[in-house]
Tab-separated table of C-alpha atoms in Angstrom:
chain	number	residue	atom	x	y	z
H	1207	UNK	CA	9.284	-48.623	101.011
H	1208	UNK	CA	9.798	-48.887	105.153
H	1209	UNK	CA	11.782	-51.535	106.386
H	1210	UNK	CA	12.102	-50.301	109.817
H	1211	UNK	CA	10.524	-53.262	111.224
H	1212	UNK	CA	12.642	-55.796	109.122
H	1213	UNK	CA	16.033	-54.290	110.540
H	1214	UNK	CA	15.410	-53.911	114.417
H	1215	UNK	CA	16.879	-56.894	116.155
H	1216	UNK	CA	20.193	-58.555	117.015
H	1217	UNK	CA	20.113	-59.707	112.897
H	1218	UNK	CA	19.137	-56.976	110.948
H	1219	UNK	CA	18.085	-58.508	107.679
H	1220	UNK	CA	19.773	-55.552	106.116
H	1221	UNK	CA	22.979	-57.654	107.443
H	1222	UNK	CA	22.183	-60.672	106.632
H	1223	UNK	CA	21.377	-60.016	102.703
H	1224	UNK	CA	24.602	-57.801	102.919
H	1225	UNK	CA	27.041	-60.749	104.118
H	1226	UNK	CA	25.084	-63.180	101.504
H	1227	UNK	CA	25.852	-60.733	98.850
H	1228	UNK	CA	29.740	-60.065	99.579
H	1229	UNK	CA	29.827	-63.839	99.817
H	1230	UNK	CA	28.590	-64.675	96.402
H	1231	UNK	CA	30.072	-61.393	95.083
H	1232	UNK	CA	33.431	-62.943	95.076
H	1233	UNK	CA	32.153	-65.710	92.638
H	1234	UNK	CA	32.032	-65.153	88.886
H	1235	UNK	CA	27.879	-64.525	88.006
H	1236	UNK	CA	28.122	-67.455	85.128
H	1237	UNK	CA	29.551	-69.792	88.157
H	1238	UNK	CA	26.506	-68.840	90.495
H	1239	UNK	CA	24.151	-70.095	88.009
H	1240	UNK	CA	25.880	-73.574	87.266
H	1241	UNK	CA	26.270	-73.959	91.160
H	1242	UNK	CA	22.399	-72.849	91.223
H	1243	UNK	CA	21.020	-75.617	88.917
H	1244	UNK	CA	23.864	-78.383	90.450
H	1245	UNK	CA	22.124	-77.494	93.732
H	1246	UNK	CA	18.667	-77.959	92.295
H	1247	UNK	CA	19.295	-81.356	90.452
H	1248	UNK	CA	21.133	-82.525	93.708
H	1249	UNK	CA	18.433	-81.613	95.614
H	1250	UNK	CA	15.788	-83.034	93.216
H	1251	UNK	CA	18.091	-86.524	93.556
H	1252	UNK	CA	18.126	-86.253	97.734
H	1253	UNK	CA	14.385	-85.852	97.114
H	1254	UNK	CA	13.861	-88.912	95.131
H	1255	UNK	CA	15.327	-90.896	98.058
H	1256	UNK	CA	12.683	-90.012	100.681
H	1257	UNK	CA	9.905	-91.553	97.934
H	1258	UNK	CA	9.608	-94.507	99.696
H	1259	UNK	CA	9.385	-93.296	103.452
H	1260	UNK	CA	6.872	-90.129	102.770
H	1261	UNK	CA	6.082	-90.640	99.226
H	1262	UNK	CA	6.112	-88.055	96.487
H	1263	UNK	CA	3.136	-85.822	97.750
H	1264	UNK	CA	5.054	-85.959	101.034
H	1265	UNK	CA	8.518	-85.069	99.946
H	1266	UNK	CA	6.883	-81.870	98.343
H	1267	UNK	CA	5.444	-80.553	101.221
H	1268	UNK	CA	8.546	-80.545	103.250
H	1269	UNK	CA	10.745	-79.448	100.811
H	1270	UNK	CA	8.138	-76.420	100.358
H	1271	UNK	CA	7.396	-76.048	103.875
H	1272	UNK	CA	11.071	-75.441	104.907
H	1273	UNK	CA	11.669	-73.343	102.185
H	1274	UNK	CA	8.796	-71.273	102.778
H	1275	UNK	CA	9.725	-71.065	106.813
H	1276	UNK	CA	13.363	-69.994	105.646
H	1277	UNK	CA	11.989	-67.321	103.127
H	1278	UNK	CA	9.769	-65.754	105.766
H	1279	UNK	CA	12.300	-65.612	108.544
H	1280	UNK	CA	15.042	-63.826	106.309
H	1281	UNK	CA	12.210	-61.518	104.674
H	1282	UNK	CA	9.653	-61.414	107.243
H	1283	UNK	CA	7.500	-60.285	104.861
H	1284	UNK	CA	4.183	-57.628	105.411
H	1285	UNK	CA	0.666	-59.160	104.612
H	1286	UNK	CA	-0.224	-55.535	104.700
H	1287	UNK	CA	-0.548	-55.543	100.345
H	1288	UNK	CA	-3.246	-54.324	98.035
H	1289	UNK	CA	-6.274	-56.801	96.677
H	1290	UNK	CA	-4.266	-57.045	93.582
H	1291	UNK	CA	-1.146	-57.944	94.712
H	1292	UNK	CA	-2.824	-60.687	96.429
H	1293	UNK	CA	-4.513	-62.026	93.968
H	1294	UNK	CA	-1.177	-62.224	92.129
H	1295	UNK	CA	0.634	-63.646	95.046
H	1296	UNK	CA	-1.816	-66.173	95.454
H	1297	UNK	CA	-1.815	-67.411	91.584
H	1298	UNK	CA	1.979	-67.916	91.678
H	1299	UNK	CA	1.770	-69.243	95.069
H	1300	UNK	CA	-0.824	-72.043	93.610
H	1301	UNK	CA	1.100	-72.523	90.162
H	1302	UNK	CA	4.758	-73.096	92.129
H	1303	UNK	CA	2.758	-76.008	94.422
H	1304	UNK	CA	1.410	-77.636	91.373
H	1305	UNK	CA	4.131	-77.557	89.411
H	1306	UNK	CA	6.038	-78.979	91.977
H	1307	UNK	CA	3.648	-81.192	92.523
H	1308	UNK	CA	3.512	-82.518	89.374
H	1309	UNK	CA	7.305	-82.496	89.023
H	1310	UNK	CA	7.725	-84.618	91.832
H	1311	UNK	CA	4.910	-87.100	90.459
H	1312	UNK	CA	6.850	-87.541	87.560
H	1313	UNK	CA	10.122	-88.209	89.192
H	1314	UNK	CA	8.558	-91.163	90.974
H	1315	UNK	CA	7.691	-92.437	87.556
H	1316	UNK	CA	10.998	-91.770	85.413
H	1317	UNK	CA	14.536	-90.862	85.420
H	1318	UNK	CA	15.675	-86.923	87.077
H	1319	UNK	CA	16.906	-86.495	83.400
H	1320	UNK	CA	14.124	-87.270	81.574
H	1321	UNK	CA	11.533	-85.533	83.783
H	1322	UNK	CA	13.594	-82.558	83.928
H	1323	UNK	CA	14.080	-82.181	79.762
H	1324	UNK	CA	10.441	-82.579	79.879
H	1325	UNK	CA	9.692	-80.034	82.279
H	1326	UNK	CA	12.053	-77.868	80.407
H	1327	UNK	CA	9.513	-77.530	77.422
H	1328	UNK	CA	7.187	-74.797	79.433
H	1329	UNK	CA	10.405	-72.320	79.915
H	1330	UNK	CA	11.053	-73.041	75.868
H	1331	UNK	CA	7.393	-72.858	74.973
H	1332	UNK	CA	7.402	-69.260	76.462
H	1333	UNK	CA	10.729	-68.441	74.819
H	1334	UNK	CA	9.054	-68.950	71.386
H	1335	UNK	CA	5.283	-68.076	71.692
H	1336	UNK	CA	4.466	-65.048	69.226
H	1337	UNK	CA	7.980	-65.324	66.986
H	1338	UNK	CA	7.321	-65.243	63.445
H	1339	UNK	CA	11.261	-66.423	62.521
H	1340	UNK	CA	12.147	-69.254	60.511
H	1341	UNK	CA	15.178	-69.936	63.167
H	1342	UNK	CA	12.809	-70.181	66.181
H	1343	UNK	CA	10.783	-72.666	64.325
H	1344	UNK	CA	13.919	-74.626	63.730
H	1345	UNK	CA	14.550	-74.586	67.213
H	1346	UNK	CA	10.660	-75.479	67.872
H	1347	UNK	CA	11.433	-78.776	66.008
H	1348	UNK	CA	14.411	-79.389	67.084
H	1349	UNK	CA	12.737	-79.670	70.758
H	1350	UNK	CA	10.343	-81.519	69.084
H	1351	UNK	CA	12.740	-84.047	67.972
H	1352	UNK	CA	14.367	-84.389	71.400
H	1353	UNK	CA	10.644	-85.190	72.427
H	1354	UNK	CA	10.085	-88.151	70.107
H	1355	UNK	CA	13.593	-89.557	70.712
H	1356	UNK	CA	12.892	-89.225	74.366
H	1357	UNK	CA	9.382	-91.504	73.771
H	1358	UNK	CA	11.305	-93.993	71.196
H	1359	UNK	CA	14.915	-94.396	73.271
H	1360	UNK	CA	13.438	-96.992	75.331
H	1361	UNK	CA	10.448	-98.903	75.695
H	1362	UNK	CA	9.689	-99.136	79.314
H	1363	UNK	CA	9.392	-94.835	79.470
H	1364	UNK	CA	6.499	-94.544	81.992
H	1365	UNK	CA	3.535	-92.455	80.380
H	1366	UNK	CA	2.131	-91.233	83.210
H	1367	UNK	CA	5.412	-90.395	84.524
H	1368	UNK	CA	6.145	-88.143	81.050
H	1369	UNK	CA	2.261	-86.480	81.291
H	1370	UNK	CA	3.232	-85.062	84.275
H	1371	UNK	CA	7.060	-84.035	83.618
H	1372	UNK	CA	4.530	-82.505	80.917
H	1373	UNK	CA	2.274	-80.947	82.745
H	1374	UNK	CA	5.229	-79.567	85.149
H	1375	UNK	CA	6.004	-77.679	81.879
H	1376	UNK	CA	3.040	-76.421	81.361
H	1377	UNK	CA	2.866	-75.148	85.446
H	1378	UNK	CA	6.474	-73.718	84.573
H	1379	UNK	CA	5.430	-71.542	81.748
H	1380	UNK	CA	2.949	-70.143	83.686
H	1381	UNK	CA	4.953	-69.749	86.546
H	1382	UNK	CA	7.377	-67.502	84.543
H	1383	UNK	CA	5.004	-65.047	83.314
H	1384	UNK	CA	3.091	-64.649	87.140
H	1385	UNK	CA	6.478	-64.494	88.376
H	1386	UNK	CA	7.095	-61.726	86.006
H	1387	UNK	CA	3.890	-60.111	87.748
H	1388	UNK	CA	4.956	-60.901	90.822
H	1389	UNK	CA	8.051	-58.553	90.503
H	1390	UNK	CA	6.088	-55.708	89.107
H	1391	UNK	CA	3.558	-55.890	92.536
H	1392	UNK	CA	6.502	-56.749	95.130
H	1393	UNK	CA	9.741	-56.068	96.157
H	1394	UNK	CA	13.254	-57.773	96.805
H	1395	UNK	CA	11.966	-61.410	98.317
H	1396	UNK	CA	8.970	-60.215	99.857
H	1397	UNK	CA	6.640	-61.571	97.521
H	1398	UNK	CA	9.028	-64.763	96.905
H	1399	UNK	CA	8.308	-65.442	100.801
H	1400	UNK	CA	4.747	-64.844	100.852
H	1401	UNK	CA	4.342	-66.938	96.833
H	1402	UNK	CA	6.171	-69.782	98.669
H	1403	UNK	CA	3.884	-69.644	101.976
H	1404	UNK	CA	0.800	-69.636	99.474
H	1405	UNK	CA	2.416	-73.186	97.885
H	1406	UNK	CA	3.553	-74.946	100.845
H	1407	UNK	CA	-0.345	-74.275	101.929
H	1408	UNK	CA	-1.385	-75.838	98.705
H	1409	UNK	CA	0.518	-79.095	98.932
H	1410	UNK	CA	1.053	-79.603	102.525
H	1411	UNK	CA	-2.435	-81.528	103.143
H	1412	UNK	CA	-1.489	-83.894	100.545
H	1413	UNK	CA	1.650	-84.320	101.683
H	1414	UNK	CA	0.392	-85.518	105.274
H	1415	UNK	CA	-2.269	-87.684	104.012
H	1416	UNK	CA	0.284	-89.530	101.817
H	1417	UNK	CA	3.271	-89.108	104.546
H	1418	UNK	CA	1.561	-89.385	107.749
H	1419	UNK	CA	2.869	-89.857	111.072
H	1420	UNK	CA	6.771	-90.569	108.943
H	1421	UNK	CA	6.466	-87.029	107.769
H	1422	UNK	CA	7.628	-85.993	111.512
H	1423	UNK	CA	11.064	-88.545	112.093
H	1424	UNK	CA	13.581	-86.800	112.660
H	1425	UNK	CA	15.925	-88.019	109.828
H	1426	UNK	CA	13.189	-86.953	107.373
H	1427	UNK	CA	12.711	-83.538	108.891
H	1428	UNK	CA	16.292	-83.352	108.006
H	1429	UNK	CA	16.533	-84.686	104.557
H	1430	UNK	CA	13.094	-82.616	104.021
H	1431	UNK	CA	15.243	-79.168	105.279
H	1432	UNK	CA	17.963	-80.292	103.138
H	1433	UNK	CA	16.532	-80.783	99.802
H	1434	UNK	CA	14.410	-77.223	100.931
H	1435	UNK	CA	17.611	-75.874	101.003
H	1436	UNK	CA	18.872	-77.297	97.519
H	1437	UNK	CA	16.039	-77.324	95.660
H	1438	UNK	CA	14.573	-73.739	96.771
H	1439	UNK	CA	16.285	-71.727	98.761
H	1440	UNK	CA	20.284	-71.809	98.003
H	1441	UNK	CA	19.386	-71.480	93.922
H	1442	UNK	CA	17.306	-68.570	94.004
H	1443	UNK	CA	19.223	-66.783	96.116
H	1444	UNK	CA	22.315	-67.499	93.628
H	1445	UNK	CA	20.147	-66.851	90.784
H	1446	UNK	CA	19.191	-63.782	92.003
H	1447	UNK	CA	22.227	-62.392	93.021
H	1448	UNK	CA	23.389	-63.607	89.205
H	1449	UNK	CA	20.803	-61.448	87.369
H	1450	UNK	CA	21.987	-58.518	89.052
H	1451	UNK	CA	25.503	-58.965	86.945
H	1452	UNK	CA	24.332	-60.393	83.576
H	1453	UNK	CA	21.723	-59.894	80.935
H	1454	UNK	CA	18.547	-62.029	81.364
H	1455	UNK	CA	19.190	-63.135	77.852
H	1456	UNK	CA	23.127	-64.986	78.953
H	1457	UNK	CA	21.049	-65.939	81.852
H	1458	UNK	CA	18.527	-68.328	79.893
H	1459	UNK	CA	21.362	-69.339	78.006
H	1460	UNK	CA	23.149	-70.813	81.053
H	1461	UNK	CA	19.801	-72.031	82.026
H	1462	UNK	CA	19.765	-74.103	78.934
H	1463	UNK	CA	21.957	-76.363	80.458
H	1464	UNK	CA	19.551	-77.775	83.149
H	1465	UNK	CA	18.802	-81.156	81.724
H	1466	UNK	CA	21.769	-82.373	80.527
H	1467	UNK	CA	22.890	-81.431	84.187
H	1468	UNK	CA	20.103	-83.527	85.591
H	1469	UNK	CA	20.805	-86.528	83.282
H	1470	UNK	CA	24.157	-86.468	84.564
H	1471	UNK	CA	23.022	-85.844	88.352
H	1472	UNK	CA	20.587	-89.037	87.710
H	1473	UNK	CA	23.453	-90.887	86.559
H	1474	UNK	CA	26.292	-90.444	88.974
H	1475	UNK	CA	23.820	-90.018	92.360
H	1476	UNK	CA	21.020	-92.583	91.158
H	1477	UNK	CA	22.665	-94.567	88.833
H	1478	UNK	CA	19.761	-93.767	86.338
H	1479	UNK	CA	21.397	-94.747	82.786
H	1480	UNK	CA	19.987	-93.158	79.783
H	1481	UNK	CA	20.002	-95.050	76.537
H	1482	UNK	CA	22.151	-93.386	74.152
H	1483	UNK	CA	19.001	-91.888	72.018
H	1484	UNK	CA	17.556	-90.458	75.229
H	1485	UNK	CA	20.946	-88.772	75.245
H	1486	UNK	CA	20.446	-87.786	72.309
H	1487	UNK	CA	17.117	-86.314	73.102
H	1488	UNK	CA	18.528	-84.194	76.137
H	1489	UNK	CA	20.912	-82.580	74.202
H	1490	UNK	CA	18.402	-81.837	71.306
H	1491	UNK	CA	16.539	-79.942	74.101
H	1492	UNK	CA	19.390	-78.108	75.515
H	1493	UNK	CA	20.494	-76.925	71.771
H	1494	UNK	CA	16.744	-75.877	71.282
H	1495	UNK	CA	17.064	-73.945	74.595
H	1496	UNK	CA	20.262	-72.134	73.731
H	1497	UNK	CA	19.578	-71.388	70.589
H	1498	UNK	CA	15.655	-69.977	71.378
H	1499	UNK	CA	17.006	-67.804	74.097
H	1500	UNK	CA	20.335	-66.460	72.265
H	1501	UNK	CA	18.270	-65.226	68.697
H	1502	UNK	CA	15.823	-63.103	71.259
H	1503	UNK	CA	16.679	-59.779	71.258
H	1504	UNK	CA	19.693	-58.321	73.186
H	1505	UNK	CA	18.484	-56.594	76.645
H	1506	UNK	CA	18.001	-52.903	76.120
């Protein structure tokens, strides 16, 4: 691979990545990942904020717009790639903008918390699709349960709002196994850049028709770079740099503790109580989580 062209300049990108990685090499790999998904739930709160100036469609495009701007000026990354590549590029390009899209729908509708346990059933679904185990089944119902308590913990839960936390699940299952394709056709953040180009594409027209002209103050070009950096661009960098120390498999299990960190997020930066079944319900989901991803088999 040549990355002549990436390195000439007063910034080599070689430097760059090297600073980033002696800075977050001084931080244990299981703290990068809580600080990851702290930054992510933070973000997703800052996000919720700018609902009523640019709406929902229009907080997704700048948050994906900014992040895809940062990605491609740190990775400046070749369009010079096979039709195959492409065409993998481009399908996790369009399944990151919907399922941000539909995220983002849903946390108009209901609490961070909620929408992000909901969400969280795509990862789990692909965790458990094909095991034959009695355990993993427990685990499937378990997750179920969390579902049902999440429906019957209070009464004004928003439908809509929970279809699309849904259908963000769905999105994110898919998005794990393109991903997964995506890092057999590219390398280091290259196709990362070009994925998150190929989203911010996807979602920025709706985001101007439902923004418009606010889309373009200044304060919301600045919460939009913020939550870009939050919600996109800090946690996969820490993410990455994480999975370069520990198994995938102690990964997921960190992972697992997502929604609970969202509820919490909700609670202390939106003052979005939970009822103490939905609580319930979160926690169900995190177990499931866990447990799914530790009975998988130990990395080779």
């Amino acid at each position: 691979m040549s990355v002549d062209k990436a390195d000439r300049g007063p910034f080599p990108r070689s430097s760059l990545t090297a600073l980033a990685g002696r800075a977050f090499g001084a931080i244990p790999p299981p703290a990068l990942v809580l600080l990851g998904i702290v930054s992510v739930q933070v973000g997703a709160a800052v996000a919720k904020h700018l609902f009523g100036a640019v709406g929902s469609f229009g907080t997704v495009a700048l948050r994906l717009f900014f992040a895809a701007a940062v990605l491609v000026l740190v990775w400046r990354p070749s369009l010079r790639v096979n039709r195959r590549t492409w065409t993998v590029v481009l399908g996790y390009g369009v399944t990151l903008g919907l399922m941000n899209l539909c995220f983002y729908l849903a946390l108009a509708r209901i609490p961070l918390g909620i929408a992000v346990t909901v969400e969280f059933l795509g990862p789990l679904a692909v965790a458990l699709a094909g095991s034959r185990r009695w355990l993993d089944a427990f685990w499937a119902v378990l997750a179920a349960g969390g579902v049902v308590l999440l429906m019957e913990g209070r009464g004004d839960l928003d439908l809509v709002g929970f279809l699309f936390a849904l259908a963000a699940g769905v999105c994110w299952g898919l998005y794990i196994l393109v991903g997964a394709a995506l890092g057999r056709h590219t390398t280091e953040g290259n196709g990362l850049a070009l994925g998150m180009a190929v989203a911010a594409l996807v979602v920025v027209p709706f985001g101007v028709a439902d923004g418009g002209t606010a889309l373009v103050q200044p304060w919301v070009l600045v919460a939009g770079l913020g939550v870009a950096l939050l919600s996109s661009v800090i946690p996969y960098s820490l993410d990455l740099e994480a999975l370069r120390k520990i198994p995938p498999r102690v990964f997921g299990i960190l992972m697992s503790l997502e929604p609970a960190m969202a509820a919490l997020v909700g609670l202390v930066v939106l003052r979005e109580s939970l009822h103490w079944s939905q609580w319930l319900a979160v926690l169900c989901v995190v177990a499931a989580s866990a447990g799914a991803t530790r009975s998988t088999r130990p990395d080779a």
